[in-house]
XYZ file of C-alpha atoms in Angstrom:
560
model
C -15.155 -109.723 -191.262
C -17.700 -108.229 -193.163
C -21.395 -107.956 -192.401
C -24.218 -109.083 -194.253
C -27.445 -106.872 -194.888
C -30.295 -109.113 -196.596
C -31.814 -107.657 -199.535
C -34.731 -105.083 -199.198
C -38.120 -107.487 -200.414
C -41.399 -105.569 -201.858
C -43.327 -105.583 -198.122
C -40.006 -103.276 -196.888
C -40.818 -100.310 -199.319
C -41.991 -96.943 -198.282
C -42.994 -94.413 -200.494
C -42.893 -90.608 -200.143
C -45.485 -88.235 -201.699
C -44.727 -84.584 -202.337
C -47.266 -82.691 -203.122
C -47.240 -78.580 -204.502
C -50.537 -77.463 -203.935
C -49.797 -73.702 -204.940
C -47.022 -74.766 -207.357
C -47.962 -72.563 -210.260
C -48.675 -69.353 -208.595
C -45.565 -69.772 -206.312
C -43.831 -69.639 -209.181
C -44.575 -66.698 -210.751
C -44.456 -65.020 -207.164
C -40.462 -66.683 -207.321
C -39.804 -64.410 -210.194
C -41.655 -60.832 -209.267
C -40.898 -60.151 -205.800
C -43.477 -57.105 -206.184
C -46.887 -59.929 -205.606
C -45.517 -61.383 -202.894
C -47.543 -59.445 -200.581
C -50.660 -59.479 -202.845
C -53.587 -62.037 -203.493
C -52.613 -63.600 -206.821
C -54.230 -66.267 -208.938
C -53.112 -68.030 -211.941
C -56.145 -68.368 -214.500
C -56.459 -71.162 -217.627
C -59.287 -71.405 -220.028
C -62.147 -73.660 -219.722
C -64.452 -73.555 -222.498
C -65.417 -70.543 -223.143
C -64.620 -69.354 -219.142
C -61.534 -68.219 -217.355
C -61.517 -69.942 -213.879
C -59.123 -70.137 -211.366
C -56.082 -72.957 -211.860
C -53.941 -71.852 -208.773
C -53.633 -69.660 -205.462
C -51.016 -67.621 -203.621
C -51.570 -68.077 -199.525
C -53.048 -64.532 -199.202
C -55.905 -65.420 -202.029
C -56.967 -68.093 -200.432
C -57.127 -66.556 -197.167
C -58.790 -64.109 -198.584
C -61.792 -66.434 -199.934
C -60.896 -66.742 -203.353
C -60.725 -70.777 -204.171
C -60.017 -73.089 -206.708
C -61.858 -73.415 -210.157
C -63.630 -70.441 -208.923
C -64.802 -68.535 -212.326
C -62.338 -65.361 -212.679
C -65.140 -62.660 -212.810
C -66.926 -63.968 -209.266
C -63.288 -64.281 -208.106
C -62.761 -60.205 -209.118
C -66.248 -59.929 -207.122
C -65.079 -61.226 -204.170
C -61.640 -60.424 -204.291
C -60.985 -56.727 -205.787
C -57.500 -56.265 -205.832
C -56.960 -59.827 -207.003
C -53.606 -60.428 -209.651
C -54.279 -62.291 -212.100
C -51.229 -64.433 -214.485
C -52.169 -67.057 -217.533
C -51.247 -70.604 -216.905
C -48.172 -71.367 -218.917
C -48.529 -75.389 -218.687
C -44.694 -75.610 -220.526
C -42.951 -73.072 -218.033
C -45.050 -75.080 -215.189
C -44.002 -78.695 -216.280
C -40.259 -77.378 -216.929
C -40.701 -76.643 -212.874
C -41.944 -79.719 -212.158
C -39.151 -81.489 -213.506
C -36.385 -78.967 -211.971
C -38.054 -80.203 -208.654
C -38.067 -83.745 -209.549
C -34.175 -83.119 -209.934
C -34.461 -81.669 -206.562
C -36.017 -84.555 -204.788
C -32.933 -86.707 -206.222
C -31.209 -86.185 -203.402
C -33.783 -88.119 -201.003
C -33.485 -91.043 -203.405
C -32.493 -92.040 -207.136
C -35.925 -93.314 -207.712
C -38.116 -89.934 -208.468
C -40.999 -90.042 -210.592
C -43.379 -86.898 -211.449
C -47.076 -86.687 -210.904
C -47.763 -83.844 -213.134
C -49.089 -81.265 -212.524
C -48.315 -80.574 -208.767
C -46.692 -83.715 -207.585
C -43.721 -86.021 -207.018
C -43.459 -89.451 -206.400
C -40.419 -91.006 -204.482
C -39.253 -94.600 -203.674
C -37.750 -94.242 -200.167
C -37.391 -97.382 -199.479
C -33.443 -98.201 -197.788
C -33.147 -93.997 -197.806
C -34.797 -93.087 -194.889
C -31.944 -93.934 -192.448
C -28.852 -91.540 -194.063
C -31.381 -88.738 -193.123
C -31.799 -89.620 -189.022
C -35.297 -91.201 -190.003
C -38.245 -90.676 -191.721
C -39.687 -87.943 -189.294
C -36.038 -86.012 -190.211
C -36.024 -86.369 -193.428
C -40.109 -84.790 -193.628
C -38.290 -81.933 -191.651
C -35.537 -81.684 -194.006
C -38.141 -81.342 -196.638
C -39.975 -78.496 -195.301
C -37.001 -76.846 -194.590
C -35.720 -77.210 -198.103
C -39.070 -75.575 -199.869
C -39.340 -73.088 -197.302
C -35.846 -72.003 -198.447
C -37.457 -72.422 -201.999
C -40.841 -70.059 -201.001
C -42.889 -73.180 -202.055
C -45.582 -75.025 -199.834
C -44.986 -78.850 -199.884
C -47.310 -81.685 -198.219
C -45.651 -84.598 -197.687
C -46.508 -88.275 -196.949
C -44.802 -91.924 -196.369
C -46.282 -95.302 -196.439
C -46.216 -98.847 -197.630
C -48.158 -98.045 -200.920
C -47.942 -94.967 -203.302
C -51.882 -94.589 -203.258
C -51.259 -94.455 -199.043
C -48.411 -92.118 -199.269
C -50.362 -90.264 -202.003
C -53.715 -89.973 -199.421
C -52.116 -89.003 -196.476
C -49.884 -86.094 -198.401
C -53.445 -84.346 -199.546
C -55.829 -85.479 -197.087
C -54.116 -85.950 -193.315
C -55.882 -84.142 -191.185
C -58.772 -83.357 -193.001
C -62.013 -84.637 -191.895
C -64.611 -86.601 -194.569
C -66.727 -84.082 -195.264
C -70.822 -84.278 -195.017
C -73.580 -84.955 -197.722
C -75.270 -82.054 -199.531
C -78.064 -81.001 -196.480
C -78.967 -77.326 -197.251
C -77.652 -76.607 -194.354
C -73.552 -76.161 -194.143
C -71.974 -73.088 -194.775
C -70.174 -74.037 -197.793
C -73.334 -74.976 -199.351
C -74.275 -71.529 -199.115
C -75.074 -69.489 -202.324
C -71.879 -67.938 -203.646
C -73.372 -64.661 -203.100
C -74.113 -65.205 -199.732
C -71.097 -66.118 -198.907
C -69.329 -63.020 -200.290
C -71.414 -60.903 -198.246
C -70.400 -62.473 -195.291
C -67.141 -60.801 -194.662
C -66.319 -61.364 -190.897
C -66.624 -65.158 -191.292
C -63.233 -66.607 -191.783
C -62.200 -67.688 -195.452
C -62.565 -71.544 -194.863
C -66.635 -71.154 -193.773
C -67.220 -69.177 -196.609
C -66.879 -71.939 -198.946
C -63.399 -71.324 -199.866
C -61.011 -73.976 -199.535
C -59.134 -75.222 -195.448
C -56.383 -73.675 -194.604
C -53.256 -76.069 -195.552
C -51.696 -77.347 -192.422
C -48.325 -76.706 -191.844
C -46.139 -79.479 -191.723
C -43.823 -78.991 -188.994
C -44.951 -80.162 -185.961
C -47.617 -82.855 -187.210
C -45.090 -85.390 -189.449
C -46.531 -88.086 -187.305
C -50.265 -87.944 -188.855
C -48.337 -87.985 -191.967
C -46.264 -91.147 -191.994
C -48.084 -94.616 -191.595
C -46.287 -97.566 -189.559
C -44.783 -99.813 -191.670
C -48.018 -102.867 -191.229
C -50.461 -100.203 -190.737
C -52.592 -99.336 -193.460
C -55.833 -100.086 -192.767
C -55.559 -97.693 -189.568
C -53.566 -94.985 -191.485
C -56.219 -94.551 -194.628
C -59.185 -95.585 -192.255
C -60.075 -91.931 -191.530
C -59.234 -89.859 -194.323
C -62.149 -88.854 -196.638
C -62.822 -91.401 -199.597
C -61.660 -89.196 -202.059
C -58.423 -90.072 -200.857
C -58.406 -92.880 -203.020
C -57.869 -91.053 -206.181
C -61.427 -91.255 -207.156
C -63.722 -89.294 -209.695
C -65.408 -86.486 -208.383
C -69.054 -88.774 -209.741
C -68.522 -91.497 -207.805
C -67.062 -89.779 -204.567
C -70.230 -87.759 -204.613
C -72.167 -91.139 -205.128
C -70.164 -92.840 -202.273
C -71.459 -89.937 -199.886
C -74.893 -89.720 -201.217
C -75.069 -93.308 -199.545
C -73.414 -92.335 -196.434
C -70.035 -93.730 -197.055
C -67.684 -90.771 -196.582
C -64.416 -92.607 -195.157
C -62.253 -95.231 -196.233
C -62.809 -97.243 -193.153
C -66.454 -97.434 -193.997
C -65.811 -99.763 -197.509
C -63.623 -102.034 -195.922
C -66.327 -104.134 -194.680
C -68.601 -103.641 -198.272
C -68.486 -106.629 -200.569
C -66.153 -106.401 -203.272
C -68.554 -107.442 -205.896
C -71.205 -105.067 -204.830
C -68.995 -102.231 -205.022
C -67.342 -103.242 -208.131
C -71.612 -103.860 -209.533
C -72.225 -100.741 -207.910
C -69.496 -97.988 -208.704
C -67.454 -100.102 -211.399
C -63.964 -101.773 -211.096
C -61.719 -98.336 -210.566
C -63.066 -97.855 -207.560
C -61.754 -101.448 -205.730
C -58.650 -101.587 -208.069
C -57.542 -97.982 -205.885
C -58.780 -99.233 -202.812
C -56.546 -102.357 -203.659
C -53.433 -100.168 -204.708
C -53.973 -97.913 -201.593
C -53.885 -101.053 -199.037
C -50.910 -102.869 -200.915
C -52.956 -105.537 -202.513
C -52.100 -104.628 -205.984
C -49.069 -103.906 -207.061
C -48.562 -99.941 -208.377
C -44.814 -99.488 -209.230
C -42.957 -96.321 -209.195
C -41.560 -95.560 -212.996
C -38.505 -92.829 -212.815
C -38.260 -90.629 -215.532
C -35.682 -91.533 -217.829
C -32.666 -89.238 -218.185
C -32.989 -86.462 -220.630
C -30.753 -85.945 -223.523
C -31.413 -82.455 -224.702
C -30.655 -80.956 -227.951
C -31.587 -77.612 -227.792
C -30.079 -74.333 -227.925
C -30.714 -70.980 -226.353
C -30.427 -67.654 -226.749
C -31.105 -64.849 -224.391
C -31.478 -61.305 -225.988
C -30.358 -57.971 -224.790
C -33.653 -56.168 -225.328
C -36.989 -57.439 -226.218
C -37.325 -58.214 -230.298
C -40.776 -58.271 -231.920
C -40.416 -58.462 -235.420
C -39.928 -62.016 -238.025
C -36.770 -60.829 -239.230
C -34.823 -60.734 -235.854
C -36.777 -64.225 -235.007
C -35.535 -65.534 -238.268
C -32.078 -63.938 -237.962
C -31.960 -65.489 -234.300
C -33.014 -68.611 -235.723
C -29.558 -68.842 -238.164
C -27.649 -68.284 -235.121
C -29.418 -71.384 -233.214
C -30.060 -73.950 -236.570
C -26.585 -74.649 -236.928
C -25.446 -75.090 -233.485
C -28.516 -77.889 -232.827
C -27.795 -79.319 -236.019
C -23.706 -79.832 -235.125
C -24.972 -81.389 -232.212
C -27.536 -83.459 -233.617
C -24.862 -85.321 -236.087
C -22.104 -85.603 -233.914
C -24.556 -87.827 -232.135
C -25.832 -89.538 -235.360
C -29.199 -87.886 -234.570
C -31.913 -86.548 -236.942
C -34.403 -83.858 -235.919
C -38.271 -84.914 -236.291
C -39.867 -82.486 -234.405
C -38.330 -79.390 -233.475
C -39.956 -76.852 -231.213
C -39.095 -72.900 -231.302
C -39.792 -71.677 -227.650
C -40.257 -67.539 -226.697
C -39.880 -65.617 -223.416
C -42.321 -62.531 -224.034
C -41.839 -59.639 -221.648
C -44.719 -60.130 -220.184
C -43.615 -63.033 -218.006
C -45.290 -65.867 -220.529
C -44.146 -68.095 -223.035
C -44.900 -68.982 -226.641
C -43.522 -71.960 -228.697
C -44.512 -72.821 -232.396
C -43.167 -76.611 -233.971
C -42.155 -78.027 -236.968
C -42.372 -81.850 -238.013
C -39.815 -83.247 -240.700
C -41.007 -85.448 -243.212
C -37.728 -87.295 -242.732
C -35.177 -86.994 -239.633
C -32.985 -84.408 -240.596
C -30.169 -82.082 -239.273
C -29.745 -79.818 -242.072
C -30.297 -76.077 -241.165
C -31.392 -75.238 -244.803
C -34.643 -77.753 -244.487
C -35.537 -76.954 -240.746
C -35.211 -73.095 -241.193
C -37.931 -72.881 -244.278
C -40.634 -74.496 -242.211
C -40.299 -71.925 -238.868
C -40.599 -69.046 -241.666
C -43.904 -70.500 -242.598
C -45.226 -70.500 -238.895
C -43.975 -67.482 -237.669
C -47.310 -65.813 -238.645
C -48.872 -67.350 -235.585
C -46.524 -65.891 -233.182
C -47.843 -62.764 -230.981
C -44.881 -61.073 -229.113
C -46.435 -58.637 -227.371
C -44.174 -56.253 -225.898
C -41.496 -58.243 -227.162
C -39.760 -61.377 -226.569
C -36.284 -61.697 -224.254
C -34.835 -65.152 -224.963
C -35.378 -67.926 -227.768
C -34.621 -71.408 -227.283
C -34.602 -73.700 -230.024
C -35.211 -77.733 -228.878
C -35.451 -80.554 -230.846
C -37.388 -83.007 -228.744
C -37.854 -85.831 -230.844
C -34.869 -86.862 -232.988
C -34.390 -90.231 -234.297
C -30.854 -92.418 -235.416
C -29.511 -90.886 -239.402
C -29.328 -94.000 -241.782
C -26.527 -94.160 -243.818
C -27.345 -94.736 -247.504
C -24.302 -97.331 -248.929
C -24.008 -96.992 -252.909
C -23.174 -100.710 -254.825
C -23.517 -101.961 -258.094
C -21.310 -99.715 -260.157
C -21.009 -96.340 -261.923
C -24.542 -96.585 -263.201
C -26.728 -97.627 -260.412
C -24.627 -95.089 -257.960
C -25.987 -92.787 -260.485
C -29.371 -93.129 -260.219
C -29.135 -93.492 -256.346
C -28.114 -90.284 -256.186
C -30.744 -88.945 -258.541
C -33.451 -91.105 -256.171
C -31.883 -89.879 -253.215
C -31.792 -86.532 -254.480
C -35.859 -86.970 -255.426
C -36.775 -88.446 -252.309
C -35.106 -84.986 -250.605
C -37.258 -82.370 -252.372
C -40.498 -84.666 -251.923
C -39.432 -84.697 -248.513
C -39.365 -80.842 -247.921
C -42.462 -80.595 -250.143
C -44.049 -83.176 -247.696
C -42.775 -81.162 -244.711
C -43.844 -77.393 -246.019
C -47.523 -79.279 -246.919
C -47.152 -80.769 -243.521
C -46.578 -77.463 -241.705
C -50.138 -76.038 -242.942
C -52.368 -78.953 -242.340
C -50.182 -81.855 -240.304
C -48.339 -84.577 -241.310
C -50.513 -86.650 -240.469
C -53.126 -85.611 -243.813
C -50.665 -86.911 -245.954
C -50.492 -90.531 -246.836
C -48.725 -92.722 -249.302
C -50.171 -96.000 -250.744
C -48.515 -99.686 -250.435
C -48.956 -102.572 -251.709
C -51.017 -104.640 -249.657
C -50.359 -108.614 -248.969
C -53.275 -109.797 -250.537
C -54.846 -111.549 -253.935
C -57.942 -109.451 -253.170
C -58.813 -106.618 -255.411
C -60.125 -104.205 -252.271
C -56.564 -105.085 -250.263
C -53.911 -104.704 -253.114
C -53.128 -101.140 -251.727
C -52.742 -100.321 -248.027
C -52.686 -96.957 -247.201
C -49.743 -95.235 -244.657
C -48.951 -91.741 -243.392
C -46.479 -90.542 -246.439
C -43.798 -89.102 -243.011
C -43.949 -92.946 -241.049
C -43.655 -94.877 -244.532
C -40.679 -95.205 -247.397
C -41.759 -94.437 -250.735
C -42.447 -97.652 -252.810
C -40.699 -97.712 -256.731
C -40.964 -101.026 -257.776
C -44.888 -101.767 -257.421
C -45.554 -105.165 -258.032
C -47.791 -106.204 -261.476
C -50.756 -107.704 -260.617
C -51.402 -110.874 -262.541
C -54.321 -109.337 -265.211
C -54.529 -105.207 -265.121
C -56.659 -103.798 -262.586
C -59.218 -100.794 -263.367
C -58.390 -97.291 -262.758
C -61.684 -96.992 -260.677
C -62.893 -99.602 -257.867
C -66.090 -99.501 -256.253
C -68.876 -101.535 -254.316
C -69.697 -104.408 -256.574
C -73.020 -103.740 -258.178
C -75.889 -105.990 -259.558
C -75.881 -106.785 -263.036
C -79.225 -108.232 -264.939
C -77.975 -110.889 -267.463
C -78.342 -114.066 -268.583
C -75.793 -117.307 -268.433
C -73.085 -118.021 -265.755
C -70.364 -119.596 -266.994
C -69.845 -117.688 -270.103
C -69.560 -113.994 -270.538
C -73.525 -112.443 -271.647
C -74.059 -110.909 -274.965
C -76.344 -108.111 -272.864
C -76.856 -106.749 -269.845
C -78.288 -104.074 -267.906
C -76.655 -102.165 -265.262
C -77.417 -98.625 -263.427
C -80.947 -98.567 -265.477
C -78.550 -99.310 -268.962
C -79.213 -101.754 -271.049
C -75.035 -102.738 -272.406
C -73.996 -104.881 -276.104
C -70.995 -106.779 -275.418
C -68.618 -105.780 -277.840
C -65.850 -108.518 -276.377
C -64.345 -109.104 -273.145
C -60.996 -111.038 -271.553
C -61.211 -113.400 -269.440
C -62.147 -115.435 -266.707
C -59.555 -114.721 -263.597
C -60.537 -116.569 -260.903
C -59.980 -115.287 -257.546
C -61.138 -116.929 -254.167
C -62.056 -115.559 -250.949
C -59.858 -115.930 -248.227
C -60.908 -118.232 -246.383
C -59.420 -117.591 -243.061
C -61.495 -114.219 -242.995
C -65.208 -113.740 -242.802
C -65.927 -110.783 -244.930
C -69.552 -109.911 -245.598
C -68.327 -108.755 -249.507
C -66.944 -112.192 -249.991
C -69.767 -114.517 -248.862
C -70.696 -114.787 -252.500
C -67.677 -117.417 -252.844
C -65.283 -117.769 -256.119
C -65.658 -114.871 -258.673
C -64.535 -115.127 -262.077
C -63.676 -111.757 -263.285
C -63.917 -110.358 -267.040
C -62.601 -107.077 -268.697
C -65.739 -106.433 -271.149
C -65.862 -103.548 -273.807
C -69.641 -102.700 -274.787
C -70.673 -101.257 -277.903
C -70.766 -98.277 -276.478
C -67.174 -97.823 -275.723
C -67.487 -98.337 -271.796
C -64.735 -101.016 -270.556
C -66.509 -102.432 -267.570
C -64.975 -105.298 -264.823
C -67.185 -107.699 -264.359
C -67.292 -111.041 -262.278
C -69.338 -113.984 -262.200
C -69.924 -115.220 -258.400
C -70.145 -118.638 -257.761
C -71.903 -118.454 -254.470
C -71.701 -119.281 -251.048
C -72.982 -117.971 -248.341
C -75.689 -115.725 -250.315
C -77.079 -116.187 -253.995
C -75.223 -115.992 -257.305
C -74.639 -113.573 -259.691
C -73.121 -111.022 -262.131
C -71.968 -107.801 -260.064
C -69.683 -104.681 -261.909
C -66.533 -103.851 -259.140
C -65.071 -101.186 -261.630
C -64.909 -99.287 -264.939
C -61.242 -99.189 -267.014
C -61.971 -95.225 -268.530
């Protein structure tokens, strides 16, 4: 006899929140076991200022905090190490953990850049519980040298709170008179206080020993977020500091506000989070998709600095991806060239295809152009060569005999140079600056050609003729002084000229569409004339009936 477990419905899910609030400069301290033991912070630019993007545990208890410029930082902090921010080596680590956190539960999503996001729900119990498995966590990243926050409830925006804010009390207005309102200078002189009053940031809790003021019942929301600060609610830093201008500093404390004030008040983000938070909107958990990588790496005995061994590495990589790439009927339209330096940072420079490709002799033309931007440094210890957005080969199917296989093949083999020409142009100035024209869906002079990005669009061979010939310039119809409406004028004067009519051809009608309300075609039916003057100018005029807005002879374009 078997048993029968009913299925798991949407009030039954708990969601964990990881959260890796030293992330980047743990590691870097991972990989040189030399820092461990000093103050280190990782530094990014911001405008035209280096501030502070991460800390290692001894930083911060030495004062130093985050976003902290990187010159007061030195002030406060002498012997402070600094590292660049490598975004790409700290999103690669993100995803290794996400990877990690599969074994908690298949449903992992990141929260880039210091986060994951984890559907626990029907997990919990092959762990002993949800207190275990918090324990099991810690555990795990201590074994990793990585500090983790953690928290479980009902709603991501709950679990999300509690894993950055439990514990943590709201915080005061601006009154002159805390310490961490304090002039910066101030507080660096005040070196007995302990790091946290001197304006730098708490001291993280640990979380062994606390997972209870981490996990919220299952029914318990409202008590759970009540007393955590009301930037737990994944607010702007604006309209937190508005929220505690007016003395609302915890959650608790907006329960009781009408919705439509607050939404009046501090606009609709604010009461959608507070909605996601307590389970009233829904806020599903999206898993990253798995990754199919085509890439290829190579790791180098000692450090290379020079284009040639790039571009000689580069023929030992190009082939390999491109084997892979068409046994899985894949073309390459982006490829990326990424570079360890010595130093401990990366590099990358990318290439876009005019057409998905996997041929080695197209792709390697285009890194030789770019190569120029790379800086190795002290030199560069592995290459990898990924091509991260590929898209399905067409095949090309030849029919209608000897002679039209023969010119598909000379097409085909034109289309392939103007491709490559497309893709070197495209390597100096984006693909994106180079556009193709179409013929547009419409009897309307101004929409017979539609305009595309040349890389997105197939070339067009057979333009369709329109039904009288067009002139070779367009423009904004003009006012033209002349007499008569029906018939084409023997004179007329246009920009300050006075014009003979030498002959003309004509009328074609054409009529506004009628479905659109275009302010150039509230002047009704034109009828439009190709009319040589005396002086050899071959003008387009048109006649309009009007509509909307008077009548009257207009020039849209000149035939020279």
């Amino acid at each position: 006899m078997t048993s029968y477990q009913p299925a798991l419905s949407e009030s039954d899910r708990r969601i964990l929140s990881l959260w890796f609030p030293r992330l980047a400069a743990e590691q870097i301290l991972r990989g040189e076991r030399g820092l461990v033991d000093a103050p280190l912070a990782v530094v990014r630019q911001s405008g035209n200022m280096r501030v502070i993007s991460s800390l290692s545990e001894v930083a911060s208890a030495l004062g130093v905090q985050l976003g902290q410029p990187l010159a007061e930082a030195h002030a406060l902090c002498p012997d402070l190490q600094t590292r660049v921010a490598d975004p790409l080596r700290e999103a690669a680590f993100l995803s290794v953990l996400r990877r990690w956190a599969g074994k908690f539960s298949p449903w992992v999503a990141e929260e880039p850049p210091e986060g994951l996001m984890i559907d626990l729900t029907g997990c919990a119990h092959l762990f002993g519980g949800e207190e275990n498995l918090l324990l099991q966590i810690e555990n795990d990243c201590a074994a990793l040298q990585l500090t983790v926050r953690a928290g479980i409830a009902d709603t991501a925006g709950a679990a999300w709170a509690l894993a950055r804010f439990a514990g943590q009390g709201a915080g005061g207005g601006r009154n002159g008179d805390a310490i961490d309102q304090e002039a910066r200078a101030t507080r660096s002189r005040a070196g007995k206080r302990r790091h946290w009053t001197k304006g730098g940031a708490a001291p993280l809790p640990r979380l062994r020993g606390m997972p209870e003021t981490r996990i919220a019942k299952h029914g318990q929301l409202h008590e759970a977020l009540g007393d955590l600060p009301v930037a737990a609610l994944r607010l702007e830093g604006q309209v937190v500091a508005e929220l505690n201008r007016l003395g609302l500093r915890r959650i608790r404390e907006i329960y009781g506000t009408p919705r439509a004030t607050l939404a009046r008040r501090f606009g609709s983000p604010l009461t959608r989070r507070l909605d996601q938070a307590l389970g009233m909107e829904p806020e599903p958990i999206m898993p990253a998709e798995p990754e199919v990588h085509y890439a290829v790496r190579m790791s180098l005995p000692d450090p290379i600095g020079l284009e040639a061994d790039i571009l000689a590495g580069l023929d030992r990589m190009l082939p390999v991806l491109c084997t892979k790439l068409e046994e899985n009927g894949r073309g390459a339209r982006r490829v990326r060239l990424e570079m360890a330096l010595a130093e401990g940072h990366s590099q990358s420079i990318e290439i876009g295809l005019a057409r998905p490709g996997a041929d080695p002799h197209r792709i390697r033309p285009l890194f030789k152009m770019k190569l120029g931007e790379v800086e190795a440094g002290f030199g560069i210890d592995m290459l990898r060569l990924v091509a991260h957005v590929t898209e399905p080969l067409k095949a090309h199917q030849m029919t209608g005999g000897a002679i039209a296989a023969r010119d598909a093949t000379a097409r085909q083999s034109f289309d392939t140079g103007l491709e490559d020409l497309m893709g070197r142009i495209g390597a100096r100035v984006g693909l994106e600056a180079i556009t193709r024209e179409h013929p547009g869906q419409s009897h309307v002079p101004e929409k017979t050609g539609v305009v595309f990005a040349a890389a997105w669009s197939e070339p067009v061979y057979d333009w369709p003729a329109p039904p009288c010939p067009r002139p070779l310039t367009l423009f904004r119809p003009e006012p033209v002084h002349a007499e008569g409406a029906f018939h084409l004028p023997e004179k007329f004067r246009w920009r300050g000229r006075d014009f003979a009519t030498l002959g003309g051809i004509g009328p074609e009608r054409v009529a506004p569409e009628w479905w659109l309300d275009e302010a150039d075609w509230r002047s009704g039916i034109r009828d439009y004339w190709q009319v040589e003057t005396e002086t050899g100018e071959r003008l387009w005029l048109f006649y309009a009936h009007g509509a909307a807005i008077s009548d009257g002879w207009y020039c849209h374009g000149d035939f020279l």
